[in-house]
Amino acid sequence: MTEPEVPAGKRERTKAANRAAILRAGAEVFAEMGYGAASVRDIVRRTDLATGTFYNYFPDKESVLREILDGVAQQIRTRARAARQRSTDLEGFVAGGYRAYYEVLAADRRLFELLRRNAGTIRAMFDEPAVFAGFEELQEDLRDAVAAGTLPDGIEVQYLTGAMIGAGFEIAVLMLERDPPDVEGAVTFVTSLLMSGIGRVR
């Protein structure tokens, strides 16, 4: 007997729901167990799906973590860039971007547990933690700030971009180790650090 044809719209909704269920389960498992200890089987157990269904969407657990982080990164980049572009001075530019970044991390308990538990894995998986900051976008915003006179002319924008991303990520990791995470304290510290450094750079 021929199986009835499933409407394309329903198939697409099912596929989207399955993918979302795997990502949600992956985030829970990585947050609770850590990436190294977690297995595909652990992720599948948190869903109503069969193991074979998992492999229709993802080849391995690393691809699940990457997609979770890509989604977080997009949210952070969008909010941080909007905050930087709303700023009217250099301090607002720096603080606004970091505040948007840290608020995203601190607002979702599962997300911040995932990041806190797996910071080393995230560093190892990516060439640099630009996954969260958006290297090219920040570099473009810094160049615009130089053109507008907010930053000193001749400042080494590429180095400054790297410094802002590196400092921001490492302070985020330390912030997430506190309970509750001290968003404003982290923003104040990293902003003061960068502002002092920018004032001395030639």
PDB file of C-alpha atoms in Angstrom, residues 6-83:
ATOM      1  CA  VAL A   6       2.584  14.327   3.344  1.00  0.00           C
ATOM      2  CA  PRO A   7       1.994  17.970   2.424  1.00  0.00           C
ATOM      3  CA  ALA A   8       5.264  19.794   1.830  1.00  0.00           C
ATOM      4  CA  GLY A   9       4.379  22.384   4.438  1.00  0.00           C
ATOM      5  CA  LYS A  10       3.888  19.720   7.076  1.00  0.00           C
ATOM      6  CA  ARG A  11       7.174  18.015   6.172  1.00  0.00           C
ATOM      7  CA  GLU A  12       9.038  21.275   6.503  1.00  0.00           C
ATOM      8  CA  ARG A  13       7.419  21.994   9.855  1.00  0.00           C
ATOM      9  CA  THR A  14       8.349  18.521  11.101  1.00  0.00           C
ATOM     10  CA  LYS A  15      11.944  18.915   9.956  1.00  0.00           C
ATOM     11  CA  ALA A  16      12.202  22.305  11.629  1.00  0.00           C
ATOM     12  CA  ALA A  17      10.696  20.922  14.849  1.00  0.00           C
ATOM     13  CA  ASN A  18      13.091  17.947  14.849  1.00  0.00           C
ATOM     14  CA  ARG A  19      16.122  20.170  14.318  1.00  0.00           C
ATOM     15  CA  ALA A  20      14.983  22.522  17.080  1.00  0.00           C
ATOM     16  CA  ALA A  21      14.427  19.568  19.447  1.00  0.00           C
ATOM     17  CA  ILE A  22      17.954  18.274  18.820  1.00  0.00           C
ATOM     18  CA  LEU A  23      19.498  21.711  19.371  1.00  0.00           C
ATOM     19  CA  ARG A  24      17.485  22.240  22.562  1.00  0.00           C
ATOM     20  CA  ALA A  25      18.497  18.811  23.858  1.00  0.00           C
ATOM     21  CA  GLY A  26      22.113  19.415  22.878  1.00  0.00           C
ATOM     22  CA  ALA A  27      22.207  22.677  24.801  1.00  0.00           C
ATOM     23  CA  GLU A  28      20.810  20.940  27.898  1.00  0.00           C
ATOM     24  CA  VAL A  29      23.239  18.022  27.691  1.00  0.00           C
ATOM     25  CA  PHE A  30      26.323  20.184  27.048  1.00  0.00           C
ATOM     26  CA  ALA A  31      25.332  22.483  29.919  1.00  0.00           C
ATOM     27  CA  GLU A  32      24.806  19.621  32.361  1.00  0.00           C
ATOM     28  CA  MET A  33      27.470  17.093  31.328  1.00  0.00           C
ATOM     29  CA  GLY A  34      30.013  19.105  29.386  1.00  0.00           C
ATOM     30  CA  TYR A  35      30.845  18.590  25.732  1.00  0.00           C
ATOM     31  CA  GLY A  36      33.610  16.045  26.359  1.00  0.00           C
ATOM     32  CA  ALA A  37      31.426  13.709  28.428  1.00  0.00           C
ATOM     33  CA  ALA A  38      28.312  14.038  26.272  1.00  0.00           C
ATOM     34  CA  SER A  39      27.454  11.658  23.453  1.00  0.00           C
ATOM     35  CA  VAL A  40      24.990  11.693  20.579  1.00  0.00           C
ATOM     36  CA  ARG A  41      23.000   9.075  22.501  1.00  0.00           C
ATOM     37  CA  ASP A  42      22.721  11.448  25.478  1.00  0.00           C
ATOM     38  CA  ILE A  43      21.320  14.131  23.187  1.00  0.00           C
ATOM     39  CA  VAL A  44      18.844  11.780  21.497  1.00  0.00           C
ATOM     40  CA  ARG A  45      17.575  10.557  24.886  1.00  0.00           C
ATOM     41  CA  ARG A  46      16.349  14.091  25.632  1.00  0.00           C
ATOM     42  CA  THR A  47      14.113  14.004  22.541  1.00  0.00           C
ATOM     43  CA  ASP A  48      11.338  11.791  21.191  1.00  0.00           C
ATOM     44  CA  LEU A  49      13.472  10.994  18.145  1.00  0.00           C
ATOM     45  CA  ALA A  50      15.326   7.870  17.077  1.00  0.00           C
ATOM     46  CA  THR A  51      19.121   7.876  16.841  1.00  0.00           C
ATOM     47  CA  GLY A  52      18.876   7.461  13.073  1.00  0.00           C
ATOM     48  CA  THR A  53      16.768  10.614  12.879  1.00  0.00           C
ATOM     49  CA  PHE A  54      19.541  12.577  14.581  1.00  0.00           C
ATOM     50  CA  TYR A  55      21.908  11.727  11.729  1.00  0.00           C
ATOM     51  CA  ASN A  56      19.431  13.051   9.181  1.00  0.00           C
ATOM     52  CA  TYR A  57      20.164  16.501  10.609  1.00  0.00           C
ATOM     53  CA  PHE A  58      23.660  16.421  12.118  1.00  0.00           C
ATOM     54  CA  PRO A  59      26.734  14.266  11.442  1.00  0.00           C
ATOM     55  CA  ASP A  60      28.019  14.445  15.034  1.00  0.00           C
ATOM     56  CA  LYS A  61      27.780  16.251  18.362  1.00  0.00           C
ATOM     57  CA  GLU A  62      30.320  18.890  17.298  1.00  0.00           C
ATOM     58  CA  SER A  63      28.011  20.098  14.541  1.00  0.00           C
ATOM     59  CA  VAL A  64      25.237  20.483  17.142  1.00  0.00           C
ATOM     60  CA  LEU A  65      27.443  22.626  19.372  1.00  0.00           C
ATOM     61  CA  ARG A  66      28.582  24.706  16.411  1.00  0.00           C
ATOM     62  CA  GLU A  67      25.007  25.422  15.357  1.00  0.00           C
ATOM     63  CA  ILE A  68      24.035  26.368  18.915  1.00  0.00           C
ATOM     64  CA  LEU A  69      26.990  28.761  19.107  1.00  0.00           C
ATOM     65  CA  ASP A  70      26.276  30.190  15.663  1.00  0.00           C
ATOM     66  CA  GLY A  71      22.765  31.087  16.813  1.00  0.00           C
ATOM     67  CA  VAL A  72      24.077  32.733  19.975  1.00  0.00           C
ATOM     68  CA  ALA A  73      26.733  34.558  17.990  1.00  0.00           C
ATOM     69  CA  GLN A  74      24.198  36.001  15.586  1.00  0.00           C
ATOM     70  CA  GLN A  75      22.056  37.298  18.443  1.00  0.00           C
ATOM     71  CA  ILE A  76      25.074  38.846  20.161  1.00  0.00           C
ATOM     72  CA  ARG A  77      26.454  40.423  16.990  1.00  0.00           C
ATOM     73  CA  THR A  78      23.119  41.985  16.104  1.00  0.00           C
ATOM     74  CA  ARG A  79      22.571  43.491  19.550  1.00  0.00           C
ATOM     75  CA  ALA A  80      26.178  44.562  20.110  1.00  0.00           C
ATOM     76  CA  ARG A  81      26.433  46.255  16.738  1.00  0.00           C
ATOM     77  CA  ALA A  82      23.158  48.106  17.245  1.00  0.00           C
ATOM     78  CA  ALA A  83      24.415  49.346  20.635  1.00  0.00           C
TER      79      ALA A  83
END
